[in-house]
mmCIF file of N, CA and C in Angstrom:
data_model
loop_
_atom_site.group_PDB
_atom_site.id
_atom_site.type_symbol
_atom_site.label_atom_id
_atom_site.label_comp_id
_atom_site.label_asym_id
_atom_site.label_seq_id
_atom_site.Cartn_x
_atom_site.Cartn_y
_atom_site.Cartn_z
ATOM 1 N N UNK A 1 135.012 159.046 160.109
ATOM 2 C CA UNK A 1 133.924 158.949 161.061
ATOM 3 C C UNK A 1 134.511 158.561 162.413
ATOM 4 N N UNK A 2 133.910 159.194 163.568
ATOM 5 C CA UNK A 2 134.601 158.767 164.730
ATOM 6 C C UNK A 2 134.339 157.594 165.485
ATOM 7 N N UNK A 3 135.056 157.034 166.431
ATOM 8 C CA UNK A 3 134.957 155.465 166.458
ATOM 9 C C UNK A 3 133.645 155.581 167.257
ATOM 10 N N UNK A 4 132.694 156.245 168.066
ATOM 11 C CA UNK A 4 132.012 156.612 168.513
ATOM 12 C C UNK A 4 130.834 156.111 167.878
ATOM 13 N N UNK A 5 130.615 157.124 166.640
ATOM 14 C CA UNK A 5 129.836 156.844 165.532
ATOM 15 C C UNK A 5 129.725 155.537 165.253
ATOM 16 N N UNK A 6 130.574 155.539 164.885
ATOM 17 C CA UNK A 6 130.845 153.882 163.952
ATOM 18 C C UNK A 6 130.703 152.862 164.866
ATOM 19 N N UNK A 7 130.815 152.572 166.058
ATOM 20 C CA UNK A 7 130.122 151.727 166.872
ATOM 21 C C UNK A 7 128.538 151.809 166.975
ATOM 22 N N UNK A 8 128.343 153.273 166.992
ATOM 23 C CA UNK A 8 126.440 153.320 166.926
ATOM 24 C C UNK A 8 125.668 152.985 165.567
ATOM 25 N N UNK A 9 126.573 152.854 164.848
ATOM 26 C CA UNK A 9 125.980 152.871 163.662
ATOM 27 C C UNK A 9 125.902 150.802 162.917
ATOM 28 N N UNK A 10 126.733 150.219 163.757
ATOM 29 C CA UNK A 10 127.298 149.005 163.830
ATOM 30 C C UNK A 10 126.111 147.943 163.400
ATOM 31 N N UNK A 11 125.259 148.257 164.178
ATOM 32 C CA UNK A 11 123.869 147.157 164.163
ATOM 33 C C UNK A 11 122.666 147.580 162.960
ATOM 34 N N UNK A 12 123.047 148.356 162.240
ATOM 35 C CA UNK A 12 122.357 149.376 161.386
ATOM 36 C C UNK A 12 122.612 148.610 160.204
ATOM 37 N N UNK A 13 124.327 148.496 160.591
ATOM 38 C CA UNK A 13 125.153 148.626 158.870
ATOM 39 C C UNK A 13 125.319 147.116 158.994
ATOM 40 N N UNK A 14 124.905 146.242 160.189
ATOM 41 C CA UNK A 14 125.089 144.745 160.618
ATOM 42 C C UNK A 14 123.869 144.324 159.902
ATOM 43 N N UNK A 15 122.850 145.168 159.815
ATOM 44 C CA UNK A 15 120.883 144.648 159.532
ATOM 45 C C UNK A 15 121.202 144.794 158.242
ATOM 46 N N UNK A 16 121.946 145.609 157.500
ATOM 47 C CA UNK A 16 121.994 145.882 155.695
ATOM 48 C C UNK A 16 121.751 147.240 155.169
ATOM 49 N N UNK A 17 121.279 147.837 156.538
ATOM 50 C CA UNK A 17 121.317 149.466 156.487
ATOM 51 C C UNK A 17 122.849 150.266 156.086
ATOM 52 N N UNK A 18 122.590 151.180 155.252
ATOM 53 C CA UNK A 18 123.578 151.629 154.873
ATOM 54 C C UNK A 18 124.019 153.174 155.746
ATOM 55 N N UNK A 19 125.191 153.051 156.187
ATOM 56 C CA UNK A 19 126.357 153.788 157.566
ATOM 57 C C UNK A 19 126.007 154.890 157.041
ATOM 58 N N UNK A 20 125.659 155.359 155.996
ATOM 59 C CA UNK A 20 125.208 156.927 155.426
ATOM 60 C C UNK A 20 123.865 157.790 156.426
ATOM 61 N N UNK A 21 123.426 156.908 156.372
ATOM 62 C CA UNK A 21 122.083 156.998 156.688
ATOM 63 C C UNK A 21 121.477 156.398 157.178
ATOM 64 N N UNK A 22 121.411 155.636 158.686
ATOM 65 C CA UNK A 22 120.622 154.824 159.647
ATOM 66 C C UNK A 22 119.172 155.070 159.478
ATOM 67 N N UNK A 23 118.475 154.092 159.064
ATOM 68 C CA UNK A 23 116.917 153.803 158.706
ATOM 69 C C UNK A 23 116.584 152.691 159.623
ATOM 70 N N UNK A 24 116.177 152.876 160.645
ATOM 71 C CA UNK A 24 116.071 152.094 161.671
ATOM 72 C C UNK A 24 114.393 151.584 161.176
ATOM 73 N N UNK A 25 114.215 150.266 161.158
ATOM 74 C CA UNK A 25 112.638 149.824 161.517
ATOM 75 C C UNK A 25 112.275 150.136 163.121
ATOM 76 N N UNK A 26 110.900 149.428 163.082
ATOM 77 C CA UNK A 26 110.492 148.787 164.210
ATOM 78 C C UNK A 26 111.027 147.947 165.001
ATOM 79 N N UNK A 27 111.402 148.016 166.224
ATOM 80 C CA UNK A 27 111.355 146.730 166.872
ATOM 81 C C UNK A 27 111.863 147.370 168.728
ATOM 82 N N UNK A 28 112.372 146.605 169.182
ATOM 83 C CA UNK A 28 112.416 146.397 170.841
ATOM 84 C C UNK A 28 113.634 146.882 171.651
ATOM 85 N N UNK A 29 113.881 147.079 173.173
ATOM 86 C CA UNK A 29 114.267 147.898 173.603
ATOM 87 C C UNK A 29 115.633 148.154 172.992
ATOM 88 N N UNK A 30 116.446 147.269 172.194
ATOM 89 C CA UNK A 30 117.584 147.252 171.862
ATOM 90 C C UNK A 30 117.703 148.194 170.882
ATOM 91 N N UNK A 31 116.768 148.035 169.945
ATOM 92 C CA UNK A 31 117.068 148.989 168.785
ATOM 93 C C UNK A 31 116.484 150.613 169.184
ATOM 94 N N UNK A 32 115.611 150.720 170.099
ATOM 95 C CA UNK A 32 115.392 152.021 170.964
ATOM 96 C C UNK A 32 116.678 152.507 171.349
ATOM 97 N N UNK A 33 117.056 151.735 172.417
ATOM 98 C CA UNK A 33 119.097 152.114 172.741
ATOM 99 C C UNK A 33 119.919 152.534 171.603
ATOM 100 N N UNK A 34 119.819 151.626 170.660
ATOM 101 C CA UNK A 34 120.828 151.889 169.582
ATOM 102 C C UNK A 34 120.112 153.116 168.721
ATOM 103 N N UNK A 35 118.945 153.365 168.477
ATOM 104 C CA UNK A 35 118.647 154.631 167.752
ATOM 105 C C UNK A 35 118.643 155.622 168.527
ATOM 106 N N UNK A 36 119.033 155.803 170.151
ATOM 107 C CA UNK A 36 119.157 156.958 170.777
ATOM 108 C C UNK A 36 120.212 157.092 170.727
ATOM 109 N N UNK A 37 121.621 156.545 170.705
ATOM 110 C CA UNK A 37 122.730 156.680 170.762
ATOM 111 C C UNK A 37 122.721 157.264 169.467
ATOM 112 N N UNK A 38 122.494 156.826 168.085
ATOM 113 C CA UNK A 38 122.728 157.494 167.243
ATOM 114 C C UNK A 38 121.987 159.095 166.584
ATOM 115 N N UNK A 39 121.035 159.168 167.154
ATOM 116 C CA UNK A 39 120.163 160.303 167.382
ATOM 117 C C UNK A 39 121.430 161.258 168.305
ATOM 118 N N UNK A 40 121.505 161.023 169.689
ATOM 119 C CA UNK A 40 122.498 161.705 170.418
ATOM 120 C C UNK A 40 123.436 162.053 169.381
ATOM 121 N N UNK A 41 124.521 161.352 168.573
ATOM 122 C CA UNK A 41 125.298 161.743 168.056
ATOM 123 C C UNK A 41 124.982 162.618 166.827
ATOM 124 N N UNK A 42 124.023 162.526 166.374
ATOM 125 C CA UNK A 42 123.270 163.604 165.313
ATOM 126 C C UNK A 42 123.140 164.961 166.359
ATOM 127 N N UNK A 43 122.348 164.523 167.563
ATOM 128 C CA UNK A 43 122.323 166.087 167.994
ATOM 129 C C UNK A 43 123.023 167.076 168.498
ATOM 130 N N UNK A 44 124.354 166.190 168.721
ATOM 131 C CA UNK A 44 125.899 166.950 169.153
ATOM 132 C C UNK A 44 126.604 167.365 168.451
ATOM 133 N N UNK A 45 126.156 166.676 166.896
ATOM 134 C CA UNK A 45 126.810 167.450 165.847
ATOM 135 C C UNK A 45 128.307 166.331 165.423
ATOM 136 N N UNK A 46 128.029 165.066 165.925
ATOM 137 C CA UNK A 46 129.102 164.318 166.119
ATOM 138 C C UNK A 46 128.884 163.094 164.654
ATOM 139 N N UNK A 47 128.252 163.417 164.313
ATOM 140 C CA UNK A 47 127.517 162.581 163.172
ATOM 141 C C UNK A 47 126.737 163.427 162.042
ATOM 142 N N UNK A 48 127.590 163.121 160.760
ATOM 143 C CA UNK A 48 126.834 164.363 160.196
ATOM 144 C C UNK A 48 126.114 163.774 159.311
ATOM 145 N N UNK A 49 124.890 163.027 159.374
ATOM 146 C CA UNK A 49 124.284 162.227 158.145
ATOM 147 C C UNK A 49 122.670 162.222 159.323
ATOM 148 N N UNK A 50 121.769 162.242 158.330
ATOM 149 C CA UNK A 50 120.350 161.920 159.095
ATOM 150 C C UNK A 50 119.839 160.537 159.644
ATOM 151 N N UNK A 51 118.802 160.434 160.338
ATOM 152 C CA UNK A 51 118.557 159.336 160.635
ATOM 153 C C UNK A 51 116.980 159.036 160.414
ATOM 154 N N UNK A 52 116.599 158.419 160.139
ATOM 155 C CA UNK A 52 115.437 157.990 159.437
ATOM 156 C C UNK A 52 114.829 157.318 159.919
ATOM 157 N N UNK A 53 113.682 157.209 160.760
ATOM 158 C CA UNK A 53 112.860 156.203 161.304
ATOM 159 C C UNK A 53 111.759 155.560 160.803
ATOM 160 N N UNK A 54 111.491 154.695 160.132
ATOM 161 C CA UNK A 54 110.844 153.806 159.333
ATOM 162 C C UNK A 54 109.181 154.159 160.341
ATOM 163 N N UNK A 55 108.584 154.628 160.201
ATOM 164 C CA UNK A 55 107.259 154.646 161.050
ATOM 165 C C UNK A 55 106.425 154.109 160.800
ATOM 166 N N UNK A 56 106.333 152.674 159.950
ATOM 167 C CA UNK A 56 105.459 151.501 160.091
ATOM 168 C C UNK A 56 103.945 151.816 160.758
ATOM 169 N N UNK A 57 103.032 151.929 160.404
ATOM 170 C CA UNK A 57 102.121 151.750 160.613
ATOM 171 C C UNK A 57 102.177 152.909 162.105
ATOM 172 N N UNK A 58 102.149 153.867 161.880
ATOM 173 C CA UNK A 58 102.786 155.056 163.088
ATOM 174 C C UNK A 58 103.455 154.500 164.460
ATOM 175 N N UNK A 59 104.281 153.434 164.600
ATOM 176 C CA UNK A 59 105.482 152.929 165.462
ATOM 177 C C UNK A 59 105.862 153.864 166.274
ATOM 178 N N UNK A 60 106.564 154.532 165.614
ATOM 179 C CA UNK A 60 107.511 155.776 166.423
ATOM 180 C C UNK A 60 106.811 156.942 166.281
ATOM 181 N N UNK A 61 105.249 157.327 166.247
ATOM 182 C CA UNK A 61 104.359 158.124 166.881
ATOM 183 C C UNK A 61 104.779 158.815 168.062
ATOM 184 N N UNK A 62 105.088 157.411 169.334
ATOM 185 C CA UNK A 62 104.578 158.296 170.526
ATOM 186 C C UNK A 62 106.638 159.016 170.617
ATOM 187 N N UNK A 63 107.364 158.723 170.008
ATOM 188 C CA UNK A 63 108.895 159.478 170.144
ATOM 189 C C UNK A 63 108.667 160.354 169.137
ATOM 190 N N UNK A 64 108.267 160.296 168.253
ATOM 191 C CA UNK A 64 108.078 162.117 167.919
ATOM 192 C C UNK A 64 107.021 162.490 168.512
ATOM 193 N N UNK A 65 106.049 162.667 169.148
ATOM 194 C CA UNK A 65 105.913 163.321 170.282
ATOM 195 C C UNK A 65 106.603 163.865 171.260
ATOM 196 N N UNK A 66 107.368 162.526 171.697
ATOM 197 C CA UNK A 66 108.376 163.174 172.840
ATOM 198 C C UNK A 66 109.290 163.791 172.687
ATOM 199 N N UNK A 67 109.783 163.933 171.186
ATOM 200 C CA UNK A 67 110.832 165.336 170.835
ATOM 201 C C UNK A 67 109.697 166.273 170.150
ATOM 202 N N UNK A 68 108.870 166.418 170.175
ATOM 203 C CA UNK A 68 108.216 167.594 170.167
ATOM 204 C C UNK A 68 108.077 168.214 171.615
ATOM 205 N N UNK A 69 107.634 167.547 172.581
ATOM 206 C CA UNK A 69 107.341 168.042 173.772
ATOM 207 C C UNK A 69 108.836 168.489 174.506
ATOM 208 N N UNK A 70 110.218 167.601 174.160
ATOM 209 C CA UNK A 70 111.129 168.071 174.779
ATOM 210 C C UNK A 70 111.372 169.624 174.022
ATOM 211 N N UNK A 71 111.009 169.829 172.986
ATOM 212 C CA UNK A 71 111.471 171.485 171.909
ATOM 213 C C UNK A 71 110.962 172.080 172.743
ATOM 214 N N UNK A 72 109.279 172.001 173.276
ATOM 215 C CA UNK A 72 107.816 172.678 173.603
ATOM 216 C C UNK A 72 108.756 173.138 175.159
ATOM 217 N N UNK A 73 108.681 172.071 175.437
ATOM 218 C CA UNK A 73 109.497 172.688 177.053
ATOM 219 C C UNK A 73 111.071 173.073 177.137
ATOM 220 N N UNK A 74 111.500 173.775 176.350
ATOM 221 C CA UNK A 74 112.828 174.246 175.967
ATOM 222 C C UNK A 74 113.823 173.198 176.356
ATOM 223 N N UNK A 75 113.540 171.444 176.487
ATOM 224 C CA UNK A 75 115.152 170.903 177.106
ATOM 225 C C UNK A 75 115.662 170.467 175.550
ATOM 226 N N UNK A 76 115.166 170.715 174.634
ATOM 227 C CA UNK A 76 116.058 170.693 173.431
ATOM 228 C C UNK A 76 115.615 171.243 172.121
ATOM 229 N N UNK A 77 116.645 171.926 171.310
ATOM 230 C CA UNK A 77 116.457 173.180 170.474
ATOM 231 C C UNK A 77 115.633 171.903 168.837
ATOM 232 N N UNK A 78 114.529 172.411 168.513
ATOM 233 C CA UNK A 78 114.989 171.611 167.252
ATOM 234 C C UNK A 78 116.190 171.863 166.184
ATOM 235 N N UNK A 79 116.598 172.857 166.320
ATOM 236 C CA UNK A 79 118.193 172.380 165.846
ATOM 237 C C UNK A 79 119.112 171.621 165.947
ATOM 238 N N UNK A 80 119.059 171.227 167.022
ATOM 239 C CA UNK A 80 119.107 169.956 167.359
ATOM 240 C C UNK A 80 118.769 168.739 167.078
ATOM 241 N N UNK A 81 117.722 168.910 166.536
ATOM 242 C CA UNK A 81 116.665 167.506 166.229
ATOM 243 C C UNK A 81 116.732 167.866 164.473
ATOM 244 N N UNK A 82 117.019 168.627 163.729
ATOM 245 C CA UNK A 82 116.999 168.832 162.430
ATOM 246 C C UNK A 82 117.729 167.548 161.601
ATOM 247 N N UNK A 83 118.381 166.644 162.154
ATOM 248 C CA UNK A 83 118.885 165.606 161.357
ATOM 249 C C UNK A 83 117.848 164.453 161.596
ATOM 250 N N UNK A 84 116.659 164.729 162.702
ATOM 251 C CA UNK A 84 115.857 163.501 162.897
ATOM 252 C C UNK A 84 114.922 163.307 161.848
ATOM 253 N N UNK A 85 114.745 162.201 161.361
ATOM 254 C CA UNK A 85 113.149 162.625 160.361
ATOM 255 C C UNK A 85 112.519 160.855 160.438
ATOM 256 N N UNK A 86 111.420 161.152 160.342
ATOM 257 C CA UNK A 86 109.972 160.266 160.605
ATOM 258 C C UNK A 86 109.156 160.269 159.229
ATOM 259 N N UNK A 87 109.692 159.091 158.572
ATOM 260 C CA UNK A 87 109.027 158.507 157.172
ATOM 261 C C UNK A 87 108.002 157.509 157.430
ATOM 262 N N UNK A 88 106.886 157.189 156.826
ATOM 263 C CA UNK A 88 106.183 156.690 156.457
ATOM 264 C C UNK A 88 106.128 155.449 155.318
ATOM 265 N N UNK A 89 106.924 156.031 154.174
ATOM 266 C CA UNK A 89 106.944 154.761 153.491
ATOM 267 C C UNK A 89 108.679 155.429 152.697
ATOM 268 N N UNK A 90 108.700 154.269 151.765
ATOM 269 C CA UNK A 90 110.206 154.386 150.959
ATOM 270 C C UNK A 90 109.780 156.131 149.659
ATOM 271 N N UNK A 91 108.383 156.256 149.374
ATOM 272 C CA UNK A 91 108.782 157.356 148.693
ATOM 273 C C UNK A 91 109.137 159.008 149.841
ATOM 274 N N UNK A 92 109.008 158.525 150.865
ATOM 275 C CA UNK A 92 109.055 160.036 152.186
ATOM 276 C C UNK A 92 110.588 159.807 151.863
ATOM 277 N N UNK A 93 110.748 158.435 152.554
ATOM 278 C CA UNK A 93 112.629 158.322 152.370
ATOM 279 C C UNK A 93 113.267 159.028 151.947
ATOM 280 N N UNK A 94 113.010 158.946 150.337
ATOM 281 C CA UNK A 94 113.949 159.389 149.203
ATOM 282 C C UNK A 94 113.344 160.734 148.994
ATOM 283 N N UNK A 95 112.136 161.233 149.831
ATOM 284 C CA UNK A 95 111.963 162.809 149.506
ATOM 285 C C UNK A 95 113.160 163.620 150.219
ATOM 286 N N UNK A 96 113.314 162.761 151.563
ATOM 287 C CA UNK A 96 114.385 163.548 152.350
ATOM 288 C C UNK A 96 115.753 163.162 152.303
ATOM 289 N N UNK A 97 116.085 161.993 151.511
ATOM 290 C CA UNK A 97 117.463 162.098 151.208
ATOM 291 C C UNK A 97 118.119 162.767 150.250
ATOM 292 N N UNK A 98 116.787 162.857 148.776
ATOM 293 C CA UNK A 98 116.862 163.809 147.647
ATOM 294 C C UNK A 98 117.955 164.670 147.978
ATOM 295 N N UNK A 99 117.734 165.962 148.998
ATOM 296 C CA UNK A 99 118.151 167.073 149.172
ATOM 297 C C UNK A 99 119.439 167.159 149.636
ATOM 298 N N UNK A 100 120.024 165.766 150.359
ATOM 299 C CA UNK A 100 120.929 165.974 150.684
ATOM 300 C C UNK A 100 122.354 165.883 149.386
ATOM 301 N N UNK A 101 121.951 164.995 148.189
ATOM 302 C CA UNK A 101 123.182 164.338 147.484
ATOM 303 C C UNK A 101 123.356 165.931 146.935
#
């Protein structure tokens, strides 16, 4: 993994989240920073594992919106965004990690 990665992934695998797969909760501007950095590196292709956003009570609503609207106005491909995914509870989780093992 590149040292890149592995610095974004740092506060993830620091919370008890496992470096496979960043499952970010809820919370404040810090962990926004740190899940865009690691999002970025998913969408460059620099990180090859998904990232999972815990959507608590619809939390991260209004950011999938805003990568819908960035696809809608062509500034980014969802191919790009194909490693992002927006769970709801622990059985969505494991619907979308299923596929990967």
């Amino acid at each position: 993994m590149r040292k890149q990665a592995r610095k974004a992934l740092g506060p993830f695998v620091s919370a008890g989240f496992a470096a496979r797969c960043p499952v970010p909760t809820p919370g404040g501007t810090g962990t926004l920073e740190e899940v865009s950095e690691v999002i970025s590196l998913i969408a460059l292709a620099q990180l090859d594992a998904p990232c999972i956003l815990f959507n608590l009570n619809g939390f991260y609503d209004d950011l999938r919106a805003l990568f819908n609207r960035t696809s809608d106005m062509g500034l980014c491909s969802s191919r790009r965004q194909r490693g992002i995914h927006f769970a709801h509870s622990l059985e969505e989780m494991a619907n979308i990690l299923v596929p990967l093992h």
